[in-house]
Every structure is written in C-alpha cells, then in structure tokens.
Amino acid sequence: MSLIKDKIDPENLPQHVAIIMDGNGRWAKTRGEERTFGHRNAIDAVRNAINACNEIHIPYLTLYTFSSENWNRPAEEVNTLMNLLVETLLLEAEEIFSKGLKMHVIGNLEKLPPLVKDQLLRVVELTKENTKGNLVLAISYGSQHEILNAVKSISNEVKEGKIDAGNIDEKLFESYLYTKDLPPVDLLIRTSGEIRISNFLLWQIAYAELQFLDVLWPDFTKDIFFQCIVNYQNKERRFGMTGEQIKIQ
Ligand code: IPE
Ligand code: IPE
Ligand code: MG
C-alpha cells in the first residue's frame, strides 16, 4: 500500500504526462558497466511508469524513447537500443493490450529499421480499439522537425488554395503535428538531473508543469511517479491569469 498514492486527489489529475527518460548511461557507468547495461535495466522503470499511470487512471502517457538526435550515438549503442525496442515490444505487447492501453507512436518512423517499424505498427494495430488509456512512444522524434513538417504541409495547402492563410490558428496548426489526437501536456518529468528539454514536444508543453528529478531513469519507481503527481497537484496553474481569478473559477 503506497502512502504517497493516497495523497493524490483523483479529481485533479494531469490528463497527459510526458517523461524524458534520461540517465541510463550514467546509471551503468556508476556500476562500472557499459552504457547499454543501463538501457537493459531501464525496462522495469518503463513498466513502473506505465503501471503507475494505469493505477491512478491518467489517460495519456508519452515516453521519450529515442530522439532524432540519438541517431548520432555510436552505431553499436543505436543497434542495442533498436534490438531492445523490438524485444520489449514482443514481450510486452500482450501486457499492453490486456491493460486496455492504446499505443501510439510519434516521430520519424521512416528512419527506423523495418523490423522496428513493423513491430511498432503491429502493437499500434493490436491495441487500436483499447480505451482504458493511451501509451505514446516518441521514437526517432524531434520537435523542431515535427514543427517544420507542419509548416511545410500548411504552406503547400495554402499554395493549393485549400487553406486561407488568414485562418491559420493554434487549432489548425496542432492538427498538423504528430500529436494531433493528443491533449496538451500537463506535466513533463525529466530524470537524470539535467534541466533541459532536448527537442521534446516544444509546442505541446507550452503550459506544462515541469519537474526535473535527480534520479537516474533505471531507478524510477511508482512512488516517485506518485510523488510527482502530488507535487503537480500542489501547483496553481494560472495560464496567464491571476491567482484570484483561478480561485473563483
Ligand atoms: C536515456 O539515457 C536513454 C536514451 C536517450 C535512449 P541516456 O542513454 O541518455 O543516459 P545518460 O544521459 O547518458 O546517462
Ligand atoms: C533525451 O535524452 C532523449 C531521450 C530520453 C530519449 P538525451 O540523453 O538524448 O538528451 P541530451 O543529449 O542529454 O540533451
Ligand atoms: Mg542522456
């Protein structure tokens, strides 16, 4: 029985939590191991985050799994990450399905090895009718690229006369992002002590609460997640208004 979990107000949950799962390499190094040892030990932490969300009914969880910049890592590490992804999807697909989760993938999937892409799309297809929650994997994902793609598509449609440039607003712009079917991020968590965004969901975190934890990703537990939710609930989200206005609402 988690005491921290009991402090959570079920009426004030973030609808969308996004996590930058960082620190696997350092976790391994402190144990005198190769970086890939950290990646292998990160799967339990992923499970913890998914289960914690599931237990308290947070409808959207987005996990930053592999960035567009991570392609620049040594080929051996990239290969290990890709293999781990396929292995994990093969092992966990049933579990994701049976939890009632619908899986989504955001990112430039064309850059992925075909086997990885196929596995991802297989699980997306398998879980597409599920309604108990949404698990979003950001893979080969870069937010600047996503935004530029949206700009290019909208420009083409303006040129073709399908969109009137005067009608471009936030709602229309969002409908061209990978995240078009997802609500905005309410809470962004990053582990590993780094205080940066690393090209993740730049548009979508406009009004997110940000939490940077001094925990390396493989050490992430359900209680740490629950504590993040409690901290989130202690914040007053003002969206540009005054505290007095928020209290009246
Ligand atoms: C996060 O851990 C996993 C990925 C980026 C794929 P890192 O591999 O970045 O670990 P650190 O930050 O080097 O410790
Ligand atoms: C961000 O972590 C990407 C993921 C967690 C998938 P990085 O480790 O790649 O970020 P930087 O390079 O330290 O900014
Ligand atoms: Mg890192």
mmCIF file of C-alpha atoms and ligand atoms in Angstrom:
data_model
loop_
_atom_site.group_PDB
_atom_site.id
_atom_site.type_symbol
_atom_site.label_atom_id
_atom_site.label_comp_id
_atom_site.label_asym_id
_atom_site.label_seq_id
_atom_site.Cartn_x
_atom_site.Cartn_y
_atom_site.Cartn_z
ATOM 1 C CA MET A 1 0.000 0.000 0.000
ATOM 2 C CA SER A 2 1.536 3.238 -1.093
ATOM 3 C CA LEU A 3 1.102 6.154 1.297
ATOM 4 C CA ILE A 4 2.155 8.648 -1.340
ATOM 5 C CA LYS A 5 -0.507 7.330 -3.682
ATOM 6 C CA ASP A 6 -3.155 8.026 -1.045
ATOM 7 C CA LYS A 7 -2.274 11.720 -1.111
ATOM 8 C CA ILE A 8 -3.326 12.017 -4.769
ATOM 9 C CA ASP A 9 -6.569 13.856 -5.480
ATOM 10 C CA PRO A 10 -8.363 11.813 -8.180
ATOM 11 C CA GLU A 11 -10.295 14.928 -9.228
ATOM 12 C CA ASN A 12 -7.196 16.896 -10.193
ATOM 13 C CA LEU A 13 -5.109 14.516 -12.253
ATOM 14 C CA PRO A 14 -2.980 15.623 -15.168
ATOM 15 C CA GLN A 15 -4.578 14.304 -18.351
ATOM 16 C CA HIS A 16 -1.257 13.996 -20.140
ATOM 17 C CA VAL A 17 2.094 13.226 -18.543
ATOM 18 C CA ALA A 18 5.245 13.164 -20.662
ATOM 19 C CA ILE A 19 8.555 11.752 -19.464
ATOM 20 C CA ILE A 20 12.106 12.307 -20.690
ATOM 21 C CA MET A 21 13.575 9.004 -19.536
ATOM 22 C CA ASP A 22 17.201 10.047 -19.076
ATOM 23 C CA GLY A 23 20.251 8.734 -17.252
ATOM 24 C CA ASN A 24 20.638 5.099 -18.332
ATOM 25 C CA GLY A 25 24.251 5.558 -19.409
ATOM 26 C CA ARG A 26 25.290 7.202 -16.144
ATOM 27 C CA TRP A 27 23.434 4.563 -14.125
ATOM 28 C CA ALA A 28 25.506 1.880 -15.855
ATOM 29 C CA LYS A 29 28.794 3.796 -15.541
ATOM 30 C CA THR A 30 28.395 4.162 -11.766
ATOM 31 C CA ARG A 31 28.240 0.372 -11.691
ATOM 32 C CA GLY A 32 31.346 0.006 -13.853
ATOM 33 C CA GLU A 33 29.257 -1.317 -16.749
ATOM 34 C CA GLU A 34 28.758 -0.362 -20.393
ATOM 35 C CA ARG A 35 26.052 2.182 -21.233
ATOM 36 C CA THR A 36 23.890 -0.499 -22.826
ATOM 37 C CA PHE A 37 23.627 -2.223 -19.430
ATOM 38 C CA GLY A 38 21.719 0.871 -18.333
ATOM 39 C CA HIS A 39 19.328 0.603 -21.275
ATOM 40 C CA ARG A 40 18.600 -3.037 -20.440
ATOM 41 C CA ASN A 41 17.851 -2.067 -16.864
ATOM 42 C CA ALA A 42 15.515 0.728 -17.948
ATOM 43 C CA ILE A 43 12.636 -1.540 -18.900
ATOM 44 C CA ASP A 44 11.437 -2.026 -15.308
ATOM 45 C CA ALA A 45 11.297 1.733 -14.883
ATOM 46 C CA VAL A 46 9.195 1.992 -18.043
ATOM 47 C CA ARG A 47 6.869 -0.635 -16.604
ATOM 48 C CA ASN A 48 6.686 1.322 -13.346
ATOM 49 C CA ALA A 49 5.645 4.499 -15.160
ATOM 50 C CA ILE A 50 3.013 2.698 -17.234
ATOM 51 C CA ASN A 51 1.590 0.834 -14.238
ATOM 52 C CA ALA A 52 1.513 3.940 -12.062
ATOM 53 C CA CYS A 53 -0.441 5.829 -14.732
ATOM 54 C CA ASN A 54 -2.766 2.894 -15.166
ATOM 55 C CA GLU A 55 -3.417 2.584 -11.422
ATOM 56 C CA ILE A 56 -4.496 6.174 -10.970
ATOM 57 C CA HIS A 57 -6.139 6.478 -14.398
ATOM 58 C CA ILE A 58 -4.044 9.079 -16.131
ATOM 59 C CA PRO A 59 -5.323 8.847 -19.689
ATOM 60 C CA TYR A 60 -2.184 9.854 -21.657
ATOM 61 C CA LEU A 61 1.433 8.936 -21.003
ATOM 62 C CA THR A 62 4.108 9.913 -23.530
ATOM 63 C CA LEU A 63 7.578 8.417 -23.174
ATOM 64 C CA TYR A 64 10.603 9.945 -24.901
ATOM 65 C CA THR A 65 12.212 6.718 -26.015
ATOM 66 C CA PHE A 66 14.629 7.757 -28.782
ATOM 67 C CA SER A 67 15.245 11.263 -30.095
ATOM 68 C CA SER A 68 16.115 12.321 -33.620
ATOM 69 C CA GLU A 69 19.487 13.378 -32.192
ATOM 70 C CA ASN A 70 20.065 9.937 -30.643
ATOM 71 C CA TRP A 71 20.770 8.656 -34.186
ATOM 72 C CA ASN A 72 24.147 10.368 -33.741
ATOM 73 C CA ARG A 73 25.208 7.949 -30.996
ATOM 74 C CA PRO A 74 27.719 5.165 -31.758
ATOM 75 C CA ALA A 75 26.183 2.588 -34.113
ATOM 76 C CA GLU A 76 26.585 -0.170 -31.529
ATOM 77 C CA GLU A 77 24.527 1.700 -28.957
ATOM 78 C CA VAL A 78 21.863 2.585 -31.543
ATOM 79 C CA ASN A 79 21.683 -1.095 -32.564
ATOM 80 C CA THR A 80 21.307 -2.221 -28.962
ATOM 81 C CA LEU A 81 18.517 0.299 -28.410
ATOM 82 C CA MET A 82 16.707 -0.814 -31.570
ATOM 83 C CA ASN A 83 17.040 -4.511 -30.645
ATOM 84 C CA LEU A 84 15.855 -3.801 -27.126
ATOM 85 C CA LEU A 85 12.852 -1.998 -28.507
ATOM 86 C CA VAL A 86 11.869 -4.963 -30.679
ATOM 87 C CA GLU A 87 12.473 -7.461 -27.843
ATOM 88 C CA THR A 88 10.434 -5.393 -25.410
ATOM 89 C CA LEU A 89 7.559 -4.932 -27.833
ATOM 90 C CA LEU A 90 7.481 -8.678 -28.484
ATOM 91 C CA LEU A 91 7.455 -9.424 -24.759
ATOM 92 C CA GLU A 92 5.115 -6.677 -23.610
ATOM 93 C CA ALA A 93 2.550 -6.359 -26.419
ATOM 94 C CA GLU A 94 0.098 -8.705 -24.699
ATOM 95 C CA GLU A 95 0.502 -6.902 -21.393
ATOM 96 C CA ILE A 96 -0.139 -3.512 -23.010
ATOM 97 C CA PHE A 97 -3.167 -4.989 -24.735
ATOM 98 C CA SER A 98 -4.568 -6.638 -21.625
ATOM 99 C CA LYS A 99 -4.242 -3.422 -19.618
ATOM 100 C CA GLY A 100 -6.587 -1.856 -22.165
ATOM 101 C CA LEU A 101 -3.962 0.601 -23.362
ATOM 102 C CA LYS A 102 -3.943 2.022 -26.851
ATOM 103 C CA MET A 103 -0.415 2.515 -28.122
ATOM 104 C CA HIS A 104 0.571 5.429 -30.369
ATOM 105 C CA VAL A 105 3.926 6.219 -31.926
ATOM 106 C CA ILE A 106 5.149 9.706 -32.748
ATOM 107 C CA GLY A 107 8.315 10.512 -34.677
ATOM 108 C CA ASN A 108 10.002 9.962 -37.994
ATOM 109 C CA LEU A 109 9.360 6.235 -38.373
ATOM 110 C CA GLU A 110 10.866 6.152 -41.861
ATOM 111 C CA LYS A 111 14.332 6.297 -40.316
ATOM 112 C CA LEU A 112 13.763 3.147 -38.247
ATOM 113 C CA PRO A 113 14.971 -0.308 -39.296
ATOM 114 C CA PRO A 114 11.971 -2.064 -40.953
ATOM 115 C CA LEU A 115 11.736 -4.663 -38.180
ATOM 116 C CA VAL A 116 11.376 -1.975 -35.521
ATOM 117 C CA LYS A 117 8.821 -0.063 -37.540
ATOM 118 C CA ASP A 118 6.838 -3.261 -38.220
ATOM 119 C CA GLN A 119 6.762 -4.209 -34.536
ATOM 120 C CA LEU A 120 5.658 -0.745 -33.516
ATOM 121 C CA LEU A 121 2.881 -0.670 -36.092
ATOM 122 C CA ARG A 122 1.834 -4.188 -35.115
ATOM 123 C CA VAL A 123 1.279 -3.141 -31.492
ATOM 124 C CA VAL A 124 -0.452 0.085 -32.586
ATOM 125 C CA GLU A 125 -2.798 -2.037 -34.718
ATOM 126 C CA LEU A 126 -3.293 -4.656 -31.968
ATOM 127 C CA THR A 127 -4.316 -2.048 -29.412
ATOM 128 C CA LYS A 128 -6.206 0.412 -31.593
ATOM 129 C CA GLU A 129 -9.642 -0.374 -30.112
ATOM 130 C CA ASN A 130 -8.472 -0.062 -26.497
ATOM 131 C CA THR A 131 -9.924 2.754 -24.434
ATOM 132 C CA LYS A 132 -8.536 2.483 -20.882
ATOM 133 C CA GLY A 133 -5.531 4.711 -21.503
ATOM 134 C CA ASN A 134 -3.041 5.860 -24.096
ATOM 135 C CA LEU A 135 0.626 4.996 -24.231
ATOM 136 C CA VAL A 136 2.531 7.214 -26.633
ATOM 137 C CA LEU A 137 6.084 6.303 -27.615
ATOM 138 C CA ALA A 138 8.177 9.136 -29.039
ATOM 139 C CA ILE A 139 10.694 7.372 -31.226
ATOM 140 C CA SER A 140 13.062 8.965 -33.727
ATOM 141 C CA TYR A 141 11.241 12.049 -32.517
ATOM 142 C CA GLY A 142 12.408 15.647 -32.825
ATOM 143 C CA SER A 143 10.098 18.524 -32.086
ATOM 144 C CA GLN A 144 11.720 21.053 -34.425
ATOM 145 C CA HIS A 145 11.386 18.606 -37.307
ATOM 146 C CA GLU A 146 7.742 17.999 -36.372
ATOM 147 C CA ILE A 147 7.025 21.748 -36.360
ATOM 148 C CA LEU A 148 8.845 22.322 -39.658
ATOM 149 C CA ASN A 149 6.893 19.488 -41.272
ATOM 150 C CA ALA A 150 3.658 21.095 -40.133
ATOM 151 C CA VAL A 151 4.781 24.434 -41.594
ATOM 152 C CA LYS A 152 5.663 22.772 -44.920
ATOM 153 C CA SER A 153 2.337 20.916 -45.157
ATOM 154 C CA ILE A 154 0.339 24.027 -44.303
ATOM 155 C CA SER A 155 2.332 26.123 -46.815
ATOM 156 C CA ASN A 156 1.582 23.593 -49.556
ATOM 157 C CA GLU A 157 -2.100 23.641 -48.738
ATOM 158 C CA VAL A 158 -2.146 27.431 -48.774
ATOM 159 C CA LYS A 159 -0.425 27.342 -52.187
ATOM 160 C CA GLU A 160 -3.027 24.860 -53.460
ATOM 161 C CA GLY A 161 -5.799 27.094 -52.172
ATOM 162 C CA LYS A 162 -7.022 24.505 -49.607
ATOM 163 C CA ILE A 163 -6.287 26.761 -46.634
ATOM 164 C CA ASP A 164 -6.697 30.511 -46.325
ATOM 165 C CA ALA A 165 -3.530 31.817 -44.630
ATOM 166 C CA GLY A 166 -5.699 34.119 -42.527
ATOM 167 C CA ASN A 167 -7.359 31.077 -40.950
ATOM 168 C CA ILE A 168 -4.170 29.535 -39.572
ATOM 169 C CA ASP A 169 -4.610 29.424 -35.805
ATOM 170 C CA GLU A 170 -3.358 27.244 -32.943
ATOM 171 C CA LYS A 171 -6.033 24.617 -33.509
ATOM 172 C CA LEU A 172 -5.301 24.280 -37.217
ATOM 173 C CA PHE A 173 -1.545 24.207 -36.604
ATOM 174 C CA GLU A 174 -1.896 21.455 -33.984
ATOM 175 C CA SER A 175 -3.829 19.315 -36.436
ATOM 176 C CA TYR A 176 -0.600 19.026 -38.486
ATOM 177 C CA LEU A 177 1.535 17.761 -35.598
ATOM 178 C CA TYR A 178 2.195 14.096 -34.774
ATOM 179 C CA THR A 179 0.280 14.757 -31.572
ATOM 180 C CA LYS A 180 -2.903 15.883 -33.300
ATOM 181 C CA ASP A 181 -5.021 13.328 -31.420
ATOM 182 C CA LEU A 182 -3.465 14.000 -28.005
ATOM 183 C CA PRO A 183 -4.312 16.635 -25.397
ATOM 184 C CA PRO A 184 -1.621 19.183 -24.430
ATOM 185 C CA VAL A 185 0.969 18.024 -21.903
ATOM 186 C CA ASP A 186 0.047 18.933 -18.319
ATOM 187 C CA LEU A 187 3.127 17.547 -16.626
ATOM 188 C CA LEU A 188 6.599 16.970 -18.037
ATOM 189 C CA ILE A 189 9.038 14.942 -15.949
ATOM 190 C CA ARG A 190 12.729 14.553 -16.726
ATOM 191 C CA THR A 191 15.010 12.241 -14.798
ATOM 192 C CA SER A 192 18.827 12.371 -14.527
ATOM 193 C CA GLY A 193 19.175 15.889 -13.116
ATOM 194 C CA GLU A 194 19.528 17.616 -16.496
ATOM 195 C CA ILE A 195 17.390 20.731 -16.754
ATOM 196 C CA ARG A 196 16.706 20.817 -20.468
ATOM 197 C CA ILE A 197 14.062 19.798 -22.961
ATOM 198 C CA SER A 198 16.266 18.152 -25.642
ATOM 199 C CA ASN A 199 13.915 18.869 -28.554
ATOM 200 C CA PHE A 200 10.875 17.194 -26.953
ATOM 201 C CA LEU A 201 7.280 18.396 -27.530
ATOM 202 C CA LEU A 202 8.237 22.087 -27.745
ATOM 203 C CA TRP A 203 4.789 23.196 -28.873
ATOM 204 C CA GLN A 204 2.840 20.784 -26.677
ATOM 205 C CA ILE A 205 4.476 21.785 -23.352
ATOM 206 C CA ALA A 206 3.512 25.472 -23.694
ATOM 207 C CA TYR A 207 1.719 25.403 -20.321
ATOM 208 C CA ALA A 208 3.001 22.160 -18.835
ATOM 209 C CA GLU A 209 4.306 21.955 -15.292
ATOM 210 C CA LEU A 210 7.976 20.920 -15.464
ATOM 211 C CA GLN A 211 9.637 18.615 -12.954
ATOM 212 C CA PHE A 212 13.329 17.725 -13.091
ATOM 213 C CA LEU A 213 14.327 14.835 -10.859
ATOM 214 C CA ASP A 214 17.751 13.898 -9.501
ATOM 215 C CA VAL A 215 17.022 10.237 -10.180
ATOM 216 C CA LEU A 216 18.567 8.191 -12.971
ATOM 217 C CA TRP A 217 15.915 6.563 -15.138
ATOM 218 C CA PRO A 218 16.570 2.890 -14.168
ATOM 219 C CA ASP A 219 15.862 3.872 -10.530
ATOM 220 C CA PHE A 220 12.446 5.367 -11.338
ATOM 221 C CA THR A 221 9.664 3.826 -9.215
ATOM 222 C CA LYS A 222 5.900 4.091 -8.973
ATOM 223 C CA ASP A 223 6.230 6.044 -5.725
ATOM 224 C CA ILE A 224 8.495 8.581 -7.435
ATOM 225 C CA PHE A 225 5.817 8.958 -10.095
ATOM 226 C CA PHE A 226 3.072 9.345 -7.486
ATOM 227 C CA GLN A 227 5.168 11.984 -5.690
ATOM 228 C CA CYS A 228 5.428 13.909 -8.991
ATOM 229 C CA ILE A 229 1.629 13.873 -9.204
ATOM 230 C CA VAL A 230 1.292 15.137 -5.632
ATOM 231 C CA ASN A 231 3.773 17.941 -6.424
ATOM 232 C CA TYR A 232 1.831 18.747 -9.588
ATOM 233 C CA GLN A 233 -1.383 18.996 -7.576
ATOM 234 C CA ASN A 234 0.253 21.475 -5.195
ATOM 235 C CA LYS A 235 0.889 23.909 -8.059
ATOM 236 C CA GLU A 236 -1.540 26.604 -9.041
ATOM 237 C CA ARG A 237 -1.826 26.579 -12.832
ATOM 238 C CA ARG A 238 -2.744 30.133 -13.771
ATOM 239 C CA PHE A 239 -2.495 30.132 -17.586
ATOM 240 C CA GLY A 240 -1.678 33.839 -17.544
ATOM 241 C CA MET A 241 -4.485 34.788 -15.176
ATOM 242 C CA THR A 242 -4.172 35.939 -11.567
ATOM 243 C CA GLY A 243 -4.345 33.619 -8.598
ATOM 244 C CA GLU A 244 -7.597 35.318 -7.520
ATOM 245 C CA GLN A 245 -9.232 34.601 -10.859
ATOM 246 C CA ILE A 246 -8.248 30.937 -10.641
ATOM 247 C CA LYS A 247 -9.766 30.567 -7.162
ATOM 248 C CA ILE A 248 -13.116 31.966 -8.331
ATOM 249 C CA GLN A 249 -13.296 29.505 -11.240
HETATM 250 C C1 IPE B 1 18.365 7.845 -21.794
HETATM 251 O O1 IPE B 1 19.554 7.585 -21.138
HETATM 252 C C2 IPE B 1 18.073 6.851 -22.896
HETATM 253 C C3 IPE B 1 18.150 7.394 -24.255
HETATM 254 C C4 IPE B 1 18.450 8.622 -24.552
HETATM 255 C C5 IPE B 1 17.866 6.481 -25.339
HETATM 256 P P1 IPE B 1 20.947 8.041 -21.726
HETATM 257 O O2 IPE B 1 21.452 6.969 -22.621
HETATM 258 O O3 IPE B 1 20.849 9.378 -22.358
HETATM 259 O O4 IPE B 1 21.834 8.097 -20.426
HETATM 260 P P2 IPE B 1 22.817 9.264 -19.996
HETATM 261 O O5 IPE B 1 22.051 10.537 -20.062
HETATM 262 O O6 IPE B 1 23.956 9.246 -20.961
HETATM 263 O O7 IPE B 1 23.233 8.900 -18.602
HETATM 264 C C1 IPE B 2 16.771 12.863 -24.374
HETATM 265 O O1 IPE B 2 17.876 12.396 -23.691
HETATM 266 C C2 IPE B 2 16.215 11.792 -25.264
HETATM 267 C C3 IPE B 2 15.606 10.645 -24.589
HETATM 268 C C4 IPE B 2 15.488 10.493 -23.303
HETATM 269 C C5 IPE B 2 15.081 9.627 -25.468
HETATM 270 P P1 IPE B 2 19.349 12.657 -24.232
HETATM 271 O O2 IPE B 2 20.276 11.998 -23.286
HETATM 272 O O3 IPE B 2 19.461 12.264 -25.645
HETATM 273 O O4 IPE B 2 19.465 14.240 -24.116
HETATM 274 P P2 IPE B 2 20.741 15.179 -24.103
HETATM 275 O O5 IPE B 2 21.582 14.803 -25.281
HETATM 276 O O6 IPE B 2 21.453 14.924 -22.833
HETATM 277 O O7 IPE B 2 20.194 16.562 -24.172
HETATM 278 MG MG MG B 3 21.017 11.240 -21.666
#
